């Protein structure tokens, strides 16, 4: 595993880290045994950063992480998120009272004195124009309830606006072969401001693992079934907002570029690591096999300039129109 610095925190985080959404819910059934095993396998590979949220399985993901951390002795950073328990999910509700209550609940679930990193969980865009929300986060930091805070965003513009608040340490954004716009301006600005970047949905919800086909089915409780057209939350979170069938075609164009001996998931993750501004990619994994496969992407040699150019050309011709100006 290789480690990268994370914003101005002084942390060194594994460049492949772990996304723990599926250990909570929304991805079909994941047994407790598989969830715990996936986390231990990831940590055994040198992963030291885990991303979760209070809403993933209504706290299940946070509680499983807490259980695993108790059994380990190494330094492990856990980033959680707050805001999505709000109903209705509206900007004014990102206030001191609600944020404090969410933090208290995550502290209990994770069984810690202070949260390592609290991220606003894709709030409405107006929140980035509400200094009082960030002042409340500053106060929670002062009070010792959170060590650092950051944001998880849908859009590049939100990422750029969020970085105007000086204590935002990190931005989590969708970045993968199907979502290349963050690399244009945002990465440059984040590097200047020393803001950490978490590349989420790095496998385009599994599509970029190359294992899916027109025949693949997803259970009713899997967002790749129930949110395919954005019925439940932002459509960009499911297959990165790329139409499933055309995504499959793009995967076939990418397949010949996968280096010998590597899996397509590793290739997709290695592409993300080619960008120095990225602190870590946070692929989700539902079992030990996926966790190990993903972690080992860090050991792959750098992709050649030619391969990078070919990937860009495929994006420009077959993906760009669907996503580039939307997020
Ligand atoms: N709003 C937000 O802040 C937000 C939104 C989305 C995600 N996130 C974070 O980002 C993390 C990663 O994104 P994601 O989980 O949505 O998507 P992802 O990492 O692109 O895809 C994860 C899924 O791909 C499949 N997979 C993983 N590794 C594989 C491998 N090596 N080979 C084959 N298949 C593999 C698994 O599902 P199957 O086996 O069922 O195919 C897994 O659940 C989340 O866990 C979460 O922590 C945050």
mmCIF file of N, CA, C and O and ligand atoms in Angstrom, residues 18-22 27 51-52 56 81 121-122 152 154 172 200-206 209 211-212 222-224 237 265 282-286 289-290 293-294, ligand 1:
data_model
loop_
_atom_site.group_PDB
_atom_site.id
_atom_site.type_symbol
_atom_site.label_atom_id
_atom_site.label_comp_id
_atom_site.label_asym_id
_atom_site.label_seq_id
_atom_site.Cartn_x
_atom_site.Cartn_y
_atom_site.Cartn_z
ATOM 1 N N UNK A 18 -11.391 2.606 1.860
ATOM 2 C CA UNK A 18 -12.553 1.697 1.873
ATOM 3 C C UNK A 18 -13.852 2.469 2.006
ATOM 4 O O UNK A 18 -14.011 3.276 2.930
ATOM 5 N N UNK A 19 -14.773 2.232 1.105
ATOM 6 C CA UNK A 19 -16.099 2.843 1.172
ATOM 7 C C UNK A 19 -17.083 1.853 1.771
ATOM 8 O O UNK A 19 -17.235 0.742 1.267
ATOM 9 N N UNK A 20 -17.767 2.260 2.840
ATOM 10 C CA UNK A 20 -18.557 1.299 3.613
ATOM 11 C C UNK A 20 -20.075 1.482 3.487
ATOM 12 O O UNK A 20 -20.833 1.077 4.376
ATOM 13 N N UNK A 21 -20.507 2.054 2.382
ATOM 14 C CA UNK A 21 -21.955 2.215 2.167
ATOM 15 C C UNK A 21 -22.653 0.846 2.117
ATOM 16 O O UNK A 21 -23.648 0.615 2.812
ATOM 17 N N UNK A 22 -22.130 -0.053 1.282
ATOM 18 C CA UNK A 22 -22.800 -1.338 1.071
ATOM 19 C C UNK A 22 -22.879 -2.169 2.353
ATOM 20 O O UNK A 22 -23.731 -3.057 2.465
ATOM 21 N N UNK A 27 -27.499 -1.974 -1.232
ATOM 22 C CA UNK A 27 -26.745 -2.724 -2.239
ATOM 23 C C UNK A 27 -27.114 -4.195 -2.205
ATOM 24 O O UNK A 27 -26.270 -5.052 -2.519
ATOM 25 N N UNK A 51 -14.549 5.238 4.842
ATOM 26 C CA UNK A 51 -15.611 6.238 4.679
ATOM 27 C C UNK A 51 -16.958 5.596 4.964
ATOM 28 O O UNK A 51 -17.268 4.521 4.431
ATOM 29 N N UNK A 52 -17.767 6.269 5.790
ATOM 30 C CA UNK A 52 -19.102 5.760 6.078
ATOM 31 C C UNK A 52 -20.058 6.942 6.212
ATOM 32 O O UNK A 52 -19.710 8.066 5.850
ATOM 33 N N UNK A 56 -26.067 5.062 6.445
ATOM 34 C CA UNK A 56 -25.832 3.765 5.789
ATOM 35 C C UNK A 56 -26.356 2.636 6.679
ATOM 36 O O UNK A 56 -25.724 2.251 7.661
ATOM 37 N N UNK A 81 -20.488 10.951 7.857
ATOM 38 C CA UNK A 81 -21.197 12.081 7.235
ATOM 39 C C UNK A 81 -22.483 12.359 7.994
ATOM 40 O O UNK A 81 -23.034 11.468 8.642
ATOM 41 N N UNK A 121 -23.174 15.724 4.067
ATOM 42 C CA UNK A 121 -23.508 14.638 3.155
ATOM 43 C C UNK A 121 -24.316 15.119 1.947
ATOM 44 O O UNK A 121 -25.537 15.008 1.922
ATOM 45 N N UNK A 122 -23.618 15.658 0.969
ATOM 46 C CA UNK A 122 -24.273 16.171 -0.237
ATOM 47 C C UNK A 122 -25.476 17.046 0.107
ATOM 48 O O UNK A 122 -26.622 16.745 -0.286
ATOM 49 N N UNK A 152 -19.000 16.372 1.302
ATOM 50 C CA UNK A 152 -19.190 15.455 0.185
ATOM 51 C C UNK A 152 -20.147 16.176 -0.753
ATOM 52 O O UNK A 152 -21.186 16.669 -0.308
ATOM 53 N N UNK A 154 -22.026 16.881 -4.819
ATOM 54 C CA UNK A 154 -22.455 16.323 -6.099
ATOM 55 C C UNK A 154 -21.703 16.997 -7.256
ATOM 56 O O UNK A 154 -21.321 16.343 -8.206
ATOM 57 N N UNK A 172 -15.186 15.274 -0.912
ATOM 58 C CA UNK A 172 -15.459 13.962 -1.502
ATOM 59 C C UNK A 172 -16.323 14.185 -2.738
ATOM 60 O O UNK A 172 -17.347 14.866 -2.685
ATOM 61 N N UNK A 200 -14.913 9.200 -4.783
ATOM 62 C CA UNK A 200 -15.943 8.203 -4.469
ATOM 63 C C UNK A 200 -16.545 7.609 -5.738
ATOM 64 O O UNK A 200 -16.333 8.128 -6.828
ATOM 65 N N UNK A 201 -17.299 6.501 -5.528
ATOM 66 C CA UNK A 201 -17.900 5.756 -6.644
ATOM 67 C C UNK A 201 -16.825 5.453 -7.714
ATOM 68 O O UNK A 201 -17.067 5.618 -8.908
ATOM 69 N N UNK A 202 -15.650 5.011 -7.298
ATOM 70 C CA UNK A 202 -14.533 4.860 -8.241
ATOM 71 C C UNK A 202 -14.755 3.773 -9.286
ATOM 72 O O UNK A 202 -14.119 3.803 -10.343
ATOM 73 N N UNK A 203 -15.664 2.832 -8.983
ATOM 74 C CA UNK A 203 -15.933 1.754 -9.942
ATOM 75 C C UNK A 203 -17.264 1.970 -10.654
ATOM 76 O O UNK A 203 -17.798 1.045 -11.270
ATOM 77 N N UNK A 204 -17.771 3.199 -10.601
ATOM 78 C CA UNK A 204 -19.074 3.494 -11.207
ATOM 79 C C UNK A 204 -20.113 2.454 -10.771
ATOM 80 O O UNK A 204 -20.790 1.827 -11.587
ATOM 81 N N UNK A 205 -20.198 2.264 -9.444
ATOM 82 C CA UNK A 205 -21.147 1.311 -8.827
ATOM 83 C C UNK A 205 -20.921 -0.128 -9.306
ATOM 84 O O UNK A 205 -21.870 -0.918 -9.384
ATOM 85 N N UNK A 206 -19.692 -0.455 -9.617
ATOM 86 C CA UNK A 206 -19.359 -1.830 -10.019
ATOM 87 C C UNK A 206 -19.287 -2.020 -11.516
ATOM 88 O O UNK A 206 -18.709 -2.997 -12.011
ATOM 89 N N UNK A 209 -15.974 -2.640 -13.045
ATOM 90 C CA UNK A 209 -15.268 -3.891 -12.747
ATOM 91 C C UNK A 209 -15.305 -4.800 -13.970
ATOM 92 O O UNK A 209 -14.602 -5.803 -14.027
ATOM 93 N N UNK A 211 -17.679 -6.745 -14.902
ATOM 94 C CA UNK A 211 -18.352 -8.042 -14.700
ATOM 95 C C UNK A 211 -19.827 -8.022 -15.093
ATOM 96 O O UNK A 211 -20.493 -9.042 -15.049
ATOM 97 N N UNK A 212 -20.334 -6.860 -15.470
ATOM 98 C CA UNK A 212 -21.776 -6.762 -15.698
ATOM 99 C C UNK A 212 -22.136 -6.930 -17.164
ATOM 100 O O UNK A 212 -21.308 -6.717 -18.046
ATOM 101 N N UNK A 222 -31.495 -2.876 -3.963
ATOM 102 C CA UNK A 222 -30.210 -2.423 -4.500
ATOM 103 C C UNK A 222 -30.472 -1.157 -5.317
ATOM 104 O O UNK A 222 -31.334 -1.155 -6.201
ATOM 105 N N UNK A 223 -29.751 -0.064 -5.015
ATOM 106 C CA UNK A 223 -30.039 1.207 -5.705
ATOM 107 C C UNK A 223 -29.794 1.114 -7.207
ATOM 108 O O UNK A 223 -30.320 1.915 -7.974
ATOM 109 N N UNK A 224 -29.026 0.091 -7.632
ATOM 110 C CA UNK A 224 -28.804 -0.082 -9.071
ATOM 111 C C UNK A 224 -30.075 -0.586 -9.753
ATOM 112 O O UNK A 224 -30.164 -0.612 -10.968
ATOM 113 N N UNK A 237 -25.345 9.137 -8.491
ATOM 114 C CA UNK A 237 -24.753 8.187 -7.539
ATOM 115 C C UNK A 237 -24.853 6.748 -8.024
ATOM 116 O O UNK A 237 -24.232 5.859 -7.450
ATOM 117 N N UNK A 265 -11.269 -3.847 -12.395
ATOM 118 C CA UNK A 265 -11.492 -2.953 -11.239
ATOM 119 C C UNK A 265 -10.166 -2.300 -10.837
ATOM 120 O O UNK A 265 -10.103 -1.090 -10.572
ATOM 121 N N UNK A 282 -12.042 5.534 -2.708
ATOM 122 C CA UNK A 282 -12.744 4.785 -1.654
ATOM 123 C C UNK A 282 -13.718 3.763 -2.248
ATOM 124 O O UNK A 282 -14.929 3.876 -2.077
ATOM 125 N N UNK A 283 -13.183 2.746 -2.951
ATOM 126 C CA UNK A 283 -14.093 1.743 -3.508
ATOM 127 C C UNK A 283 -14.879 1.010 -2.424
ATOM 128 O O UNK A 283 -14.339 0.726 -1.353
ATOM 129 N N UNK A 284 -16.128 0.722 -2.729
ATOM 130 C CA UNK A 284 -16.926 -0.117 -1.833
ATOM 131 C C UNK A 284 -16.559 -1.565 -2.081
ATOM 132 O O UNK A 284 -16.160 -1.934 -3.188
ATOM 133 N N UNK A 285 -16.671 -2.395 -1.039
ATOM 134 C CA UNK A 285 -16.441 -3.833 -1.206
ATOM 135 C C UNK A 285 -17.403 -4.555 -0.283
ATOM 136 O O UNK A 285 -17.603 -4.140 0.858
ATOM 137 N N UNK A 286 -18.014 -5.635 -0.794
ATOM 138 C CA UNK A 286 -19.023 -6.353 -0.020
ATOM 139 C C UNK A 286 -18.494 -7.630 0.595
ATOM 140 O O UNK A 286 -19.203 -8.328 1.306
ATOM 141 N N UNK A 289 -12.937 -10.855 -0.982
ATOM 142 C CA UNK A 289 -12.333 -10.940 -2.313
ATOM 143 C C UNK A 289 -12.273 -9.561 -2.980
ATOM 144 O O UNK A 289 -11.248 -9.156 -3.521
ATOM 145 N N UNK A 290 -13.371 -8.843 -2.905
ATOM 146 C CA UNK A 290 -13.400 -7.504 -3.520
ATOM 147 C C UNK A 290 -12.458 -6.544 -2.785
ATOM 148 O O UNK A 290 -11.753 -5.758 -3.420
ATOM 149 N N UNK A 293 -8.896 -7.401 -3.871
ATOM 150 C CA UNK A 293 -8.715 -7.044 -5.287
ATOM 151 C C UNK A 293 -8.511 -5.528 -5.416
ATOM 152 O O UNK A 293 -7.568 -5.068 -6.076
ATOM 153 N N UNK A 294 -9.348 -4.778 -4.740
ATOM 154 C CA UNK A 294 -9.264 -3.314 -4.839
ATOM 155 C C UNK A 294 -7.979 -2.785 -4.212
ATOM 156 O O UNK A 294 -7.295 -1.944 -4.808
HETATM 157 N N1 LIG B 1 -23.134 11.030 -1.257
HETATM 158 C C1 LIG B 1 -22.029 10.451 -0.826
HETATM 159 O O1 LIG B 1 -21.325 11.042 -0.040
HETATM 160 C C2 LIG B 1 -21.661 9.105 -1.345
HETATM 161 C C3 LIG B 1 -22.378 8.539 -2.404
HETATM 162 C C4 LIG B 1 -21.941 7.336 -2.934
HETATM 163 C C5 LIG B 1 -20.834 6.693 -2.396
HETATM 164 N N2 LIG B 1 -20.167 7.254 -1.350
HETATM 165 C C6 LIG B 1 -18.989 6.589 -0.738
HETATM 166 O O2 LIG B 1 -18.146 6.092 -1.764
HETATM 167 C C7 LIG B 1 -17.950 4.689 -1.590
HETATM 168 C C8 LIG B 1 -17.712 4.021 -2.920
HETATM 169 O O3 LIG B 1 -18.770 4.228 -3.829
HETATM 170 P P1 LIG B 1 -19.863 3.124 -4.141
HETATM 171 O O4 LIG B 1 -19.788 2.068 -3.080
HETATM 172 O O5 LIG B 1 -21.132 3.848 -4.350
HETATM 173 O O6 LIG B 1 -19.433 2.566 -5.551
HETATM 174 P P2 LIG B 1 -18.162 1.822 -6.159
HETATM 175 O O7 LIG B 1 -17.047 1.820 -5.188
HETATM 176 O O8 LIG B 1 -17.956 2.406 -7.487
HETATM 177 O O9 LIG B 1 -18.717 0.336 -6.383
HETATM 178 C C9 LIG B 1 -18.820 -0.550 -5.297
HETATM 179 C C10 LIG B 1 -19.479 -1.856 -5.705
HETATM 180 O O10 LIG B 1 -18.814 -2.464 -6.808
HETATM 181 C C11 LIG B 1 -18.739 -3.889 -6.611
HETATM 182 N N3 LIG B 1 -17.299 -4.192 -6.488
HETATM 183 C C12 LIG B 1 -16.416 -3.607 -5.633
HETATM 184 N N4 LIG B 1 -15.176 -4.085 -5.814
HETATM 185 C C13 LIG B 1 -15.248 -4.984 -6.807
HETATM 186 C C14 LIG B 1 -14.297 -5.788 -7.458
HETATM 187 N N5 LIG B 1 -13.009 -5.754 -7.104
HETATM 188 N N6 LIG B 1 -14.713 -6.608 -8.459
HETATM 189 C C15 LIG B 1 -15.998 -6.641 -8.813
HETATM 190 N N7 LIG B 1 -16.959 -5.872 -8.245
HETATM 191 C C16 LIG B 1 -16.596 -5.052 -7.242
HETATM 192 C C17 LIG B 1 -19.525 -4.191 -5.346
HETATM 193 O O11 LIG B 1 -20.917 -4.427 -5.640
HETATM 194 P P3 LIG B 1 -21.476 -5.785 -6.308
HETATM 195 O O12 LIG B 1 -20.564 -6.900 -5.932
HETATM 196 O O13 LIG B 1 -22.867 -5.925 -5.796
HETATM 197 O O14 LIG B 1 -21.476 -5.487 -7.791
HETATM 198 C C18 LIG B 1 -19.417 -2.880 -4.599
HETATM 199 O O15 LIG B 1 -20.447 -2.674 -3.669
HETATM 200 C C19 LIG B 1 -19.218 4.254 -0.841
HETATM 201 O O16 LIG B 1 -19.078 2.992 -0.226
HETATM 202 C C20 LIG B 1 -19.375 5.385 0.123
HETATM 203 O O17 LIG B 1 -18.470 5.252 1.208
HETATM 204 C C21 LIG B 1 -20.567 8.449 -0.826
#
